[in-house]
Amino acid sequence: MRKIKKFSAPEPSMRRLPAYLHVLSRIFKENQTFVSCTTISRQLRLDPTQVRKDLALTGIVGKPRVGYPVEELIGNIKAFLGWDIQRNAVLVGVGSLGTAILGYQQFRLYGLNIIAAFDRDPAQIGRNIFGVNVYPIEKLPEIAVRHQIELGIITVNADSAQEVADLMIRGFIRGIWNFAPKPLEVPNEVVVENALLSVSLGVLTSKLKQIESNRTS
Amino acid sequence: MRKIKKFSAPEPSMRRLPAYLHVLSRIFKENQTFVSCTTISRQLRLDPTQVRKDLALTGIVGKPRVGYPVEELIGNIKAFLGWDIQRNAVLVGVGSLGTAILGYQQFRLYGLNIIAAFDRDPAQIGRNIFGVNVYPIEKLPEIAVRHQIELGIITVNADSAQEVADLMIRGFIRGIWNFAPKPLEVPNEVVVENALLSVSLGVLTSKLKQIESNRTS
DNA sequence: TAGATTGTTAATCGATTAACAATC
DNA sequence: TAGATTGTTAATCGATTAACAATC
């Protein structure tokens, strides 16, 4: 039996790629056709070698002394992140965060095609939020199967998050983007990405705290 | 001259601490007084030694065979993250994401005290969103100084983000929580934490893509 | 006491950074 | 051509995991 080597990209690299994309899209708008990794690294305060390694992951080939072709590089990064194809998605919980995500048109550029929203609250059912209809939560598995939904976005509170995840699993959803502060139990084949806003706030406030304590000591 | 050793916590640890807090708060609600690191690690699918090291950062001392005192541990983590004191904050850009953050009461528990919001759009000025008044953006530096604002939250689009950051710097804000997909230029003493939602989406979609390609190969 | 769990040191693993040849 | 930049290998650094003594 041949050992199957599963390729898995380093997560730190994956997390830097979207930032490259933002820098590159501005460079593209300025009609530059080539860009060097030092140009990118300076804007993001990263090590140029690190940028080169990250870009190499996407399969891009640069020209010595010239740099990387901007348009092709943008395409490669998007393909690498899986943003080159549209994926149908549903969102559960049309509170303020859920509504914000429904309204964030940028996500379409990343292949996120939210085709339905769900909520437990009868007052929300039947609403149309930024062009997306709100259905009762019980309908999720049926609608997910019918529309071949790949992604589920959870923007309910922590207490309901697991039930919502279970409904998504019954609807054969393959990836869950979880904004609820609750670790989810899911089968192995389902991918969960937790997007805790508090993580980012914690990094900020703990750095501020460290600066304060370094100053006084 | 004595060399000043600046303590700086490993960022991966800092990013895990908020998740521990969520697990612990549920354990606390269930009236458990002690918790072992294996209990925590199982829920979050982490290595128990890693959990122990992370918790040790906060200065907690556990009892062999018993575990860590839950309530004290919660307090230590909060203190470590800088969530034990209230910090005044302002938010700029009351679009859907800005509104969602204003409405997210949880942040109060992390010491985030948003006392004013700002926007460029005259139609927004004078509104009151979840108890926070909206002022014209030009007023930011003055209001920031008057109320000793420590934190600024940027929820405007990429094109305006740098101007907003400049106004915050003029208002002597010390930390910026930036949701705009734009690397900010700030003086050394100002801390910036970028919270790109697309980073998290990219991790999810690229993992899905990897699964797909591993399956076909 | 026996044994589970902490605290800590050592070993491993992986990511970042440095060095440098290849290339246009 | 000369020299800037890529691509890649080697060295370093830091984080994770393993091992184990200390302890209640």
Tab-separated table of C-alpha atoms (C1' of nucleotides) in Angstrom:
chain	number	residue	atom	x	y	z
A	1	MET	CA	0.000	0.000	0.000
A	2	ARG	CA	1.329	3.366	-0.993
A	3	LYS	CA	1.249	5.894	1.730
A	4	ILE	CA	-0.986	8.735	0.738
A	5	LYS	CA	0.653	12.002	1.596
A	6	LYS	CA	-2.045	14.485	2.387
A	7	PHE	CA	-0.953	17.968	1.477
A	8	SER	CA	-1.846	20.498	4.090
A	9	ALA	CA	-0.730	24.082	3.844
A	10	PRO	CA	0.798	25.724	6.920
A	11	GLU	CA	-1.991	27.598	8.628
A	12	PRO	CA	0.091	30.720	9.310
A	13	SER	CA	0.678	31.033	5.560
A	14	MET	CA	-3.002	30.551	4.808
A	15	ARG	CA	-3.837	33.338	7.222
A	16	ARG	CA	-1.464	35.763	5.514
A	17	LEU	CA	-2.700	35.157	1.973
A	18	PRO	CA	-5.883	37.263	2.236
A	19	ALA	CA	-3.778	40.255	3.270
A	20	TYR	CA	-1.575	39.783	0.195
A	21	LEU	CA	-4.713	39.773	-1.891
A	22	HIS	CA	-5.781	43.146	-0.531
A	23	VAL	CA	-2.385	44.669	-1.197
A	24	LEU	CA	-2.283	43.151	-4.679
A	25	SER	CA	-5.746	44.349	-5.637
A	26	ARG	CA	-4.653	47.913	-4.947
A	27	ILE	CA	-1.468	47.411	-6.943
A	28	PHE	CA	-3.569	45.962	-9.752
A	29	LYS	CA	-5.850	49.010	-9.711
A	30	GLU	CA	-2.761	51.197	-10.131
A	31	ASN	CA	-2.060	49.276	-13.332
A	32	GLN	CA	1.197	47.736	-12.207
A	33	THR	CA	1.739	44.460	-14.029
A	34	PHE	CA	4.580	43.094	-11.897
A	35	VAL	CA	5.308	43.231	-8.191
A	36	SER	CA	8.293	42.100	-6.144
A	37	CYS	CA	7.961	40.365	-2.822
A	38	THR	CA	9.838	43.193	-1.114
A	39	THR	CA	7.131	45.626	-2.188
A	40	ILE	CA	4.498	43.419	-0.610
A	41	SER	CA	6.549	42.673	2.485
A	42	ARG	CA	7.189	46.361	3.172
A	43	GLN	CA	3.496	47.208	3.151
A	44	LEU	CA	2.639	44.380	5.512
A	45	ARG	CA	5.832	44.568	7.608
A	46	LEU	CA	6.728	40.981	6.895
A	47	ASP	CA	9.980	39.257	6.007
A	48	PRO	CA	10.461	39.176	2.203
A	49	THR	CA	11.558	35.518	2.259
A	50	GLN	CA	8.413	34.635	4.107
A	51	VAL	CA	6.317	36.367	1.469
A	52	ARG	CA	8.189	34.507	-1.268
A	53	LYS	CA	7.575	31.166	0.433
A	54	ASP	CA	3.900	31.926	0.949
A	55	LEU	CA	3.446	32.943	-2.679
A	56	ALA	CA	5.280	29.828	-3.868
A	57	LEU	CA	2.558	27.750	-2.188
A	58	THR	CA	0.089	29.022	-4.758
A	59	GLY	CA	2.263	27.764	-7.628
A	60	ILE	CA	3.124	31.208	-8.960
A	61	VAL	CA	6.423	31.538	-10.827
A	62	GLY	CA	8.202	34.874	-10.718
A	63	LYS	CA	10.810	36.439	-12.949
A	64	PRO	CA	14.146	37.285	-11.317
A	65	ARG	CA	14.745	41.039	-11.319
A	66	VAL	CA	11.127	41.658	-12.337
A	67	GLY	CA	8.882	40.071	-9.760
A	68	TYR	CA	5.545	38.317	-9.997
A	69	PRO	CA	2.810	38.969	-12.572
A	70	VAL	CA	0.144	40.741	-10.498
A	71	GLU	CA	-2.993	39.548	-12.229
A	72	GLU	CA	-1.900	35.927	-12.380
A	73	LEU	CA	-0.783	36.066	-8.746
A	74	ILE	CA	-4.199	37.326	-7.670
A	75	GLY	CA	-5.766	34.445	-9.567
A	76	ASN	CA	-3.440	31.900	-7.994
A	77	ILE	CA	-4.047	33.112	-4.451
A	78	LYS	CA	-7.812	33.062	-4.981
A	79	ALA	CA	-7.621	29.548	-6.393
A	80	PHE	CA	-5.432	28.419	-3.520
A	81	LEU	CA	-7.905	29.765	-0.960
A	82	GLY	CA	-10.773	28.124	-2.804
A	83	TRP	CA	-12.204	31.504	-3.789
A	84	ASP	CA	-12.311	30.749	-7.491
A	85	ILE	CA	-15.576	28.846	-7.330
A	86	GLN	CA	-18.953	29.865	-5.937
A	87	ARG	CA	-20.206	27.880	-2.955
A	88	ASN	CA	-23.800	27.923	-1.786
A	89	ALA	CA	-24.204	28.842	1.848
A	90	VAL	CA	-26.862	29.399	4.466
A	91	LEU	CA	-26.747	31.600	7.529
A	92	VAL	CA	-28.485	30.921	10.827
A	93	GLY	CA	-29.272	33.717	13.246
A	94	VAL	CA	-30.235	37.068	11.762
A	95	GLY	CA	-29.228	39.151	14.735
A	96	SER	CA	-26.945	42.110	14.241
A	97	LEU	CA	-23.866	40.056	13.348
A	98	GLY	CA	-25.813	37.794	11.004
A	99	THR	CA	-27.336	40.822	9.323
A	100	ALA	CA	-23.903	42.403	8.951
A	101	ILE	CA	-22.588	39.306	7.204
A	102	LEU	CA	-25.598	39.184	4.895
A	103	GLY	CA	-24.897	42.804	3.976
A	104	TYR	CA	-21.195	42.407	3.388
A	105	GLN	CA	-21.088	42.224	-0.402
A	106	GLN	CA	-17.318	41.588	-0.421
A	107	PHE	CA	-17.894	37.964	0.515
A	108	ARG	CA	-19.355	37.339	-2.955
A	109	LEU	CA	-15.846	37.951	-4.296
A	110	TYR	CA	-14.681	35.061	-2.158
A	111	GLY	CA	-17.227	32.691	-3.635
A	112	LEU	CA	-19.670	32.909	-0.748
A	113	ASN	CA	-23.196	32.678	-2.145
A	114	ILE	CA	-25.652	32.944	0.735
A	115	ILE	CA	-28.964	31.717	-0.616
A	116	ALA	CA	-31.054	31.492	2.540
A	117	ALA	CA	-31.117	32.627	6.145
A	118	PHE	CA	-32.806	30.991	9.125
A	119	ASP	CA	-33.981	32.072	12.523
A	120	ARG	CA	-35.865	30.715	15.493
A	121	ASP	CA	-37.776	33.946	16.099
A	122	PRO	CA	-41.192	33.931	14.334
A	123	ALA	CA	-40.955	37.721	13.961
A	124	GLN	CA	-37.967	37.270	11.647
A	125	ILE	CA	-39.508	34.600	9.396
A	126	GLY	CA	-40.434	35.864	5.962
A	127	ARG	CA	-38.222	38.934	6.161
A	128	ASN	CA	-35.912	39.693	3.290
A	129	ILE	CA	-32.505	40.931	4.434
A	130	PHE	CA	-30.193	42.282	1.754
A	131	GLY	CA	-31.991	40.082	-0.759
A	132	VAL	CA	-31.911	36.922	1.343
A	133	ASN	CA	-35.121	35.359	2.685
A	134	VAL	CA	-35.434	34.238	6.289
A	135	TYR	CA	-36.949	30.794	6.918
A	136	PRO	CA	-37.845	28.897	10.098
A	137	ILE	CA	-34.884	26.981	11.427
A	138	GLU	CA	-36.618	23.584	11.079
A	139	LYS	CA	-36.559	23.942	7.302
A	140	LEU	CA	-32.753	23.995	7.221
A	141	PRO	CA	-31.926	20.348	6.450
A	142	GLU	CA	-34.495	20.144	3.653
A	143	ILE	CA	-33.460	23.409	2.005
A	144	ALA	CA	-29.769	22.591	2.427
A	145	VAL	CA	-30.153	19.294	0.627
A	146	ARG	CA	-32.356	20.735	-2.108
A	147	HIS	CA	-29.917	23.545	-2.931
A	148	GLN	CA	-26.738	21.552	-2.371
A	149	ILE	CA	-25.474	23.851	0.334
A	150	GLU	CA	-21.783	23.448	1.122
A	151	LEU	CA	-21.301	26.058	3.830
A	152	GLY	CA	-23.189	26.978	6.969
A	153	ILE	CA	-22.665	30.188	8.904
A	154	ILE	CA	-23.615	30.152	12.573
A	155	THR	CA	-24.406	33.547	14.102
A	156	VAL	CA	-26.645	32.442	16.925
A	157	ASN	CA	-25.727	32.547	20.603
A	158	ALA	CA	-23.580	29.918	22.287
A	159	ASP	CA	-26.532	28.009	23.749
A	160	SER	CA	-28.123	27.254	20.381
A	161	ALA	CA	-24.938	26.730	18.385
A	162	GLN	CA	-24.727	22.947	18.751
A	163	GLU	CA	-28.375	22.386	17.735
A	164	VAL	CA	-27.816	24.534	14.677
A	165	ALA	CA	-24.665	22.595	13.814
A	166	ASP	CA	-26.627	19.339	14.129
A	167	LEU	CA	-29.230	20.605	11.667
A	168	MET	CA	-26.465	21.586	9.273
A	169	ILE	CA	-24.938	18.145	9.526
A	170	ARG	CA	-28.346	16.612	8.768
A	171	GLY	CA	-28.404	18.835	5.680
A	172	PHE	CA	-25.019	17.423	4.568
A	173	ILE	CA	-23.231	20.722	4.912
A	174	ARG	CA	-19.468	20.268	4.601
A	175	GLY	CA	-18.058	23.363	6.236
A	176	ILE	CA	-19.215	25.442	9.186
A	177	TRP	CA	-18.166	29.013	9.817
A	178	ASN	CA	-18.923	29.371	13.499
A	179	PHE	CA	-19.208	32.794	15.144
A	180	ALA	CA	-20.691	31.421	18.363
A	181	PRO	CA	-18.308	31.120	21.323
A	182	LYS	CA	-18.940	27.388	21.652
A	183	PRO	CA	-16.743	24.496	20.550
A	184	LEU	CA	-18.849	22.370	18.189
A	185	GLU	CA	-18.975	18.589	18.009
A	186	VAL	CA	-19.100	17.475	14.398
A	187	PRO	CA	-18.225	14.331	12.433
A	188	ASN	CA	-14.713	14.085	11.037
A	189	GLU	CA	-15.621	14.943	7.485
A	190	VAL	CA	-17.117	18.305	8.453
A	191	VAL	CA	-14.715	21.242	8.667
A	192	VAL	CA	-15.318	23.845	11.370
A	193	GLU	CA	-13.694	27.241	11.452
A	194	ASN	CA	-14.282	29.259	14.572
A	195	ALA	CA	-14.354	33.007	14.099
A	196	LEU	CA	-14.295	34.396	17.604
A	197	LEU	CA	-14.209	38.181	17.526
A	198	SER	CA	-13.069	38.097	21.130
A	199	VAL	CA	-9.798	36.419	20.106
A	200	SER	CA	-8.757	39.448	18.159
A	201	LEU	CA	-9.878	41.847	20.903
A	202	GLY	CA	-7.911	39.774	23.404
A	203	VAL	CA	-4.727	40.076	21.372
A	204	LEU	CA	-5.175	43.855	21.251
A	205	THR	CA	-5.952	44.383	24.931
A	206	SER	CA	-3.288	41.994	26.164
A	207	LYS	CA	-0.678	43.792	24.078
A	208	LEU	CA	-1.808	47.113	25.552
A	209	LYS	CA	-1.535	45.578	28.995
A	210	GLN	CA	1.967	44.302	28.290
A	211	ILE	CA	3.056	47.753	27.145
A	212	GLU	CA	1.686	49.268	30.338
A	213	SER	CA	3.459	46.780	32.566
A	214	ASN	CA	6.737	47.051	30.666
A	215	ARG	CA	6.583	50.830	31.055
A	216	THR	CA	6.124	50.785	34.796
A	217	SER	CA	8.705	48.043	35.465
B	1	MET	CA	22.901	49.549	31.808
B	2	ARG	CA	20.731	46.630	32.658
B	3	LYS	CA	19.110	44.991	29.736
B	4	ILE	CA	15.362	45.301	30.002
B	5	LYS	CA	13.744	42.022	29.188
B	6	LYS	CA	10.385	42.786	27.668
B	7	PHE	CA	7.951	40.048	28.434
B	8	SER	CA	5.825	39.140	25.513
B	9	ALA	CA	3.406	36.255	25.597
B	10	PRO	CA	3.375	33.784	22.697
B	11	GLU	CA	0.614	34.904	20.364
B	12	PRO	CA	-0.730	31.369	19.788
B	13	SER	CA	-1.317	31.068	23.532
B	14	MET	CA	-3.006	34.449	23.684
B	15	ARG	CA	-5.361	33.378	20.913
B	16	ARG	CA	-6.377	30.228	22.779
B	17	LEU	CA	-7.145	31.918	26.081
B	18	PRO	CA	-10.562	33.355	25.074
B	19	ALA	CA	-11.716	29.844	24.139
B	20	TYR	CA	-10.684	28.560	27.594
B	21	LEU	CA	-12.715	31.362	29.097
B	22	HIS	CA	-15.836	30.249	27.262
B	23	VAL	CA	-15.400	26.659	28.353
B	24	LEU	CA	-14.700	27.734	31.928
B	25	SER	CA	-17.701	30.018	32.160
B	26	ARG	CA	-19.938	27.084	31.330
B	27	ILE	CA	-18.177	24.904	33.897
B	28	PHE	CA	-18.586	27.694	36.427
B	29	LYS	CA	-22.322	27.897	35.693
B	30	GLU	CA	-22.531	24.175	36.437
B	31	ASN	CA	-21.128	24.958	39.880
B	32	GLN	CA	-17.924	23.009	39.485
B	33	THR	CA	-15.244	24.554	41.649
B	34	PHE	CA	-12.217	22.769	40.216
B	35	VAL	CA	-11.294	21.756	36.690
B	36	SER	CA	-8.417	19.710	35.309
B	37	CYS	CA	-6.575	20.650	32.167
B	38	THR	CA	-7.602	17.364	30.538
B	39	THR	CA	-11.262	18.347	30.888
B	40	ILE	CA	-10.573	21.600	29.104
B	41	SER	CA	-8.327	20.034	26.491
B	42	ARG	CA	-10.897	17.386	25.571
B	43	GLN	CA	-13.577	19.973	24.882
B	44	LEU	CA	-11.303	22.037	22.672
B	45	ARG	CA	-9.391	19.117	21.162
B	46	LEU	CA	-6.068	20.432	22.355
B	47	ASP	CA	-3.051	18.771	23.939
B	48	PRO	CA	-3.388	18.782	27.762
B	49	THR	CA	0.220	19.886	28.235
B	50	GLN	CA	-0.423	22.822	25.964
B	51	VAL	CA	-3.417	23.837	28.030
B	52	ARG	CA	-1.335	23.557	31.202
B	53	LYS	CA	1.378	25.787	29.738
B	54	ASP	CA	-1.139	28.334	28.527
B	55	LEU	CA	-2.840	28.485	31.913
B	56	ALA	CA	0.503	28.798	33.673
B	57	LEU	CA	1.050	32.049	31.758
B	58	THR	CA	-1.758	33.624	33.736
B	59	GLY	CA	-0.068	32.806	37.026
B	60	ILE	CA	-2.677	30.299	38.194
B	61	VAL	CA	-1.498	27.575	40.557
B	62	GLY	CA	-3.280	24.238	40.436
B	63	LYS	CA	-3.562	21.439	42.936
B	64	PRO	CA	-2.173	18.064	41.876
B	65	ARG	CA	-4.952	15.458	41.594
B	66	VAL	CA	-7.595	18.177	41.892
B	67	GLY	CA	-7.050	20.702	39.143
B	68	TYR	CA	-7.414	24.473	38.963
B	69	PRO	CA	-9.884	26.577	40.931
B	70	VAL	CA	-12.409	27.597	38.275
B	71	GLU	CA	-13.390	31.018	39.522
B	72	GLU	CA	-9.833	32.126	40.209
B	73	LEU	CA	-8.737	30.801	36.835
B	74	ILE	CA	-11.411	32.816	35.051
B	75	GLY	CA	-10.205	35.897	36.909
B	76	ASN	CA	-6.570	35.240	36.022
B	77	ILE	CA	-7.291	34.740	32.326
B	78	LYS	CA	-9.355	37.922	32.213
B	79	ALA	CA	-6.595	39.843	33.933
B	80	PHE	CA	-3.985	38.403	31.604
B	81	LEU	CA	-5.978	39.465	28.549
B	82	GLY	CA	-6.476	42.918	29.999
B	83	TRP	CA	-10.184	42.325	30.407
B	84	ASP	CA	-10.252	43.144	34.093
B	85	ILE	CA	-10.396	46.890	33.561
B	86	GLN	CA	-12.809	49.002	31.543
B	87	ARG	CA	-11.333	50.847	28.583
B	88	ASN	CA	-13.090	53.696	26.811
B	89	ALA	CA	-13.436	53.176	23.094
B	90	VAL	CA	-14.875	54.837	20.015
B	91	LEU	CA	-16.110	53.237	16.820
B	92	VAL	CA	-15.913	54.754	13.357
B	93	GLY	CA	-18.226	53.659	10.572
B	94	VAL	CA	-21.767	52.713	11.571
B	95	GLY	CA	-22.456	50.434	8.620
B	96	SER	CA	-23.765	46.961	9.233
B	97	LEU	CA	-20.571	45.643	10.819
B	98	GLY	CA	-20.153	48.738	12.997
B	99	THR	CA	-23.755	48.459	14.104
B	100	ALA	CA	-23.301	44.779	14.914
B	101	ILE	CA	-20.328	45.567	17.144
B	102	LEU	CA	-22.229	48.339	18.906
B	103	GLY	CA	-24.998	45.837	19.574
B	104	TYR	CA	-22.806	43.047	20.827
B	105	GLN	CA	-23.231	43.404	24.577
B	106	GLN	CA	-20.697	40.648	25.312
B	107	PHE	CA	-17.848	43.048	24.625
B	108	ARG	CA	-18.712	44.909	27.830
B	109	LEU	CA	-17.582	41.800	29.689
B	110	TYR	CA	-14.193	42.239	28.067
B	111	GLY	CA	-13.851	45.802	29.297
B	112	LEU	CA	-14.834	47.431	26.033
B	113	ASN	CA	-16.761	50.594	26.819
B	114	ILE	CA	-17.789	52.226	23.554
B	115	ILE	CA	-18.777	55.761	24.435
B	116	ALA	CA	-19.175	57.320	20.989
B	117	ALA	CA	-19.527	56.416	17.338
B	118	PHE	CA	-18.564	58.445	14.280
B	119	ASP	CA	-19.513	58.510	10.646
B	120	ARG	CA	-18.884	60.554	7.533
B	121	ASP	CA	-22.471	60.271	6.312
B	122	PRO	CA	-24.599	63.262	7.481
B	123	ALA	CA	-27.658	61.002	7.522
B	124	GLN	CA	-26.108	58.994	10.346
B	125	ILE	CA	-25.106	61.947	12.533
B	126	GLY	CA	-27.236	62.357	15.632
B	127	ARG	CA	-28.544	58.807	15.535
B	128	ASN	CA	-28.423	56.715	18.652
B	129	ILE	CA	-27.444	53.110	18.020
B	130	PHE	CA	-27.797	50.701	20.925
B	131	GLY	CA	-27.352	53.651	23.259
B	132	VAL	CA	-24.329	55.136	21.520
B	133	ASN	CA	-24.527	58.542	19.796
B	134	VAL	CA	-23.149	59.083	16.308
B	135	TYR	CA	-20.998	62.183	15.744
B	136	PRO	CA	-19.373	63.679	12.660
B	137	ILE	CA	-15.985	62.154	12.058
B	138	GLU	CA	-14.145	65.504	12.408
B	139	LYS	CA	-15.051	65.615	16.081
B	140	LEU	CA	-13.078	62.445	16.814
B	141	PRO	CA	-9.745	63.851	18.052
B	142	GLU	CA	-11.419	66.349	20.367
B	143	ILE	CA	-13.868	63.841	21.859
B	144	ALA	CA	-11.146	61.202	22.159
B	145	VAL	CA	-8.931	63.513	24.178
B	146	ARG	CA	-11.775	64.790	26.342
B	147	HIS	CA	-12.930	61.295	27.306
B	148	GLN	CA	-9.483	59.693	27.467
B	149	ILE	CA	-10.263	57.133	24.821
B	150	GLU	CA	-7.805	54.245	24.720
B	151	LEU	CA	-9.241	52.143	21.905
B	152	GLY	CA	-10.466	52.920	18.411
B	153	ILE	CA	-12.512	50.514	16.316
B	154	ILE	CA	-12.364	50.981	12.547
B	155	THR	CA	-15.342	49.618	10.612
B	156	VAL	CA	-15.132	51.830	7.538
B	157	ASN	CA	-14.111	50.672	4.069
B	158	ALA	CA	-10.490	50.202	3.048
B	159	ASP	CA	-10.239	53.560	1.289
B	160	SER	CA	-11.037	55.605	4.393
B	161	ALA	CA	-9.269	53.454	6.952
B	162	GLN	CA	-5.956	55.325	6.988
B	163	GLU	CA	-7.608	58.749	7.416
B	164	VAL	CA	-9.611	57.383	10.288
B	165	ALA	CA	-6.471	55.938	11.864
B	166	ASP	CA	-4.777	59.338	11.520
B	167	LEU	CA	-7.640	61.016	13.372
B	168	MET	CA	-7.384	58.403	16.105
B	169	ILE	CA	-3.674	59.027	16.439
B	170	ARG	CA	-4.364	62.767	16.752
B	171	GLY	CA	-6.761	61.851	19.549
B	172	PHE	CA	-3.960	59.929	21.342
B	173	ILE	CA	-5.682	56.611	21.001
B	174	ARG	CA	-3.325	53.771	22.000
B	175	GLY	CA	-4.854	50.747	20.348
B	176	ILE	CA	-6.691	50.289	17.062
B	177	TRP	CA	-8.981	47.363	16.292
B	178	ASN	CA	-9.060	47.447	12.530
B	179	PHE	CA	-11.753	45.643	10.545
B	180	ALA	CA	-10.866	47.340	7.249
B	181	PRO	CA	-8.820	45.261	4.793
B	182	LYS	CA	-6.033	47.811	4.691
B	183	PRO	CA	-2.640	47.707	6.428
B	184	LEU	CA	-2.422	50.850	8.590
B	185	GLU	CA	0.588	53.071	9.096
B	186	VAL	CA	0.851	54.121	12.707
B	187	PRO	CA	3.574	55.311	15.088
B	188	ASN	CA	5.417	52.668	17.080
B	189	GLU	CA	3.625	53.282	20.335
B	190	VAL	CA	0.205	52.575	18.812
B	191	VAL	CA	-0.910	48.935	18.737
B	192	VAL	CA	-2.926	47.750	15.748
B	193	GLU	CA	-4.851	44.496	15.628
B	194	ASN	CA	-6.306	43.594	12.274
B	195	ALA	CA	-9.522	41.607	12.376
B	196	LEU	CA	-10.029	40.473	8.810
B	197	LEU	CA	-13.132	38.315	8.564
B	198	SER	CA	-11.846	37.075	5.223
B	199	VAL	CA	-8.876	35.396	6.945
B	200	SER	CA	-11.162	33.044	8.757
B	201	LEU	CA	-13.279	32.391	5.657
B	202	GLY	CA	-10.099	31.664	3.714
B	203	VAL	CA	-8.966	29.053	6.233
B	204	LEU	CA	-12.351	27.348	5.931
B	205	THR	CA	-12.588	27.357	2.141
B	206	SER	CA	-8.979	26.358	1.594
B	207	LYS	CA	-9.420	23.395	3.934
B	208	LEU	CA	-12.517	22.350	1.987
B	209	LYS	CA	-10.531	22.646	-1.185
B	210	GLN	CA	-7.710	20.543	0.226
B	211	ILE	CA	-10.178	17.822	1.207
B	212	GLU	CA	-11.620	17.841	-2.287
B	213	SER	CA	-8.243	17.542	-3.947
B	214	ASN	CA	-7.028	14.842	-1.543
B	215	ARG	CA	-10.157	12.844	-2.303
B	216	THR	CA	-9.734	12.921	-6.064
B	217	SER	CA	-6.011	12.195	-6.037
C	1	DT	C1'	-1.238	4.653	50.674
C	2	DA	C1'	-1.928	4.676	45.592
C	3	DG	C1'	-2.653	7.164	41.828
C	4	DA	C1'	-4.195	11.231	39.297
C	5	DT	C1'	-2.763	15.614	38.139
C	6	DT	C1'	0.346	19.532	38.301
C	7	DG	C1'	4.763	21.780	37.110
C	8	DT	C1'	8.878	21.612	34.562
C	9	DT	C1'	12.649	19.984	31.804
C	10	DA	C1'	13.943	17.759	27.508
C	11	DA	C1'	12.939	16.324	22.763
C	12	DT	C1'	10.596	17.071	18.680
C	13	DC	C1'	8.451	19.424	15.283
C	14	DG	C1'	7.401	23.182	12.286
C	15	DA	C1'	7.816	27.936	10.952
C	16	DT	C1'	10.771	31.818	10.221
C	17	DT	C1'	14.904	33.828	8.792
C	18	DA	C1'	19.549	33.748	6.650
C	19	DA	C1'	22.509	32.614	2.912
C	20	DC	C1'	23.446	32.094	-1.703
C	21	DA	C1'	23.312	30.191	-6.393
C	22	DA	C1'	20.465	30.740	-10.557
C	23	DT	C1'	18.455	33.865	-13.662
C	24	DC	C1'	16.770	37.504	-16.400
D	1	DT	C1'	27.289	43.154	-18.507
D	2	DA	C1'	25.971	44.204	-13.669
D	3	DG	C1'	22.870	43.769	-10.323
D	4	DA	C1'	18.236	42.992	-8.514
D	5	DT	C1'	15.197	39.478	-7.538
D	6	DT	C1'	13.661	34.730	-7.556
D	7	DG	C1'	13.946	29.923	-5.817
D	8	DT	C1'	15.868	26.838	-2.596
D	9	DT	C1'	18.732	24.899	0.915
D	10	DA	C1'	20.541	25.454	5.560
D	11	DA	C1'	20.372	27.552	10.169
D	12	DT	C1'	17.793	29.450	13.696
D	13	DC	C1'	14.110	30.211	16.432
D	14	DG	C1'	9.932	29.247	18.825
D	15	DA	C1'	6.010	26.401	19.769
D	16	DT	C1'	4.254	21.837	20.640
D	17	DT	C1'	4.578	17.461	22.570
D	18	DA	C1'	6.748	13.877	25.490
D	19	DA	C1'	8.662	12.415	29.774
D	20	DC	C1'	8.791	12.379	34.510
D	21	DA	C1'	9.476	13.956	39.258
D	22	DA	C1'	6.783	16.387	42.797
D	23	DT	C1'	2.594	16.587	45.217
D	24	DC	C1'	-1.797	16.268	47.289
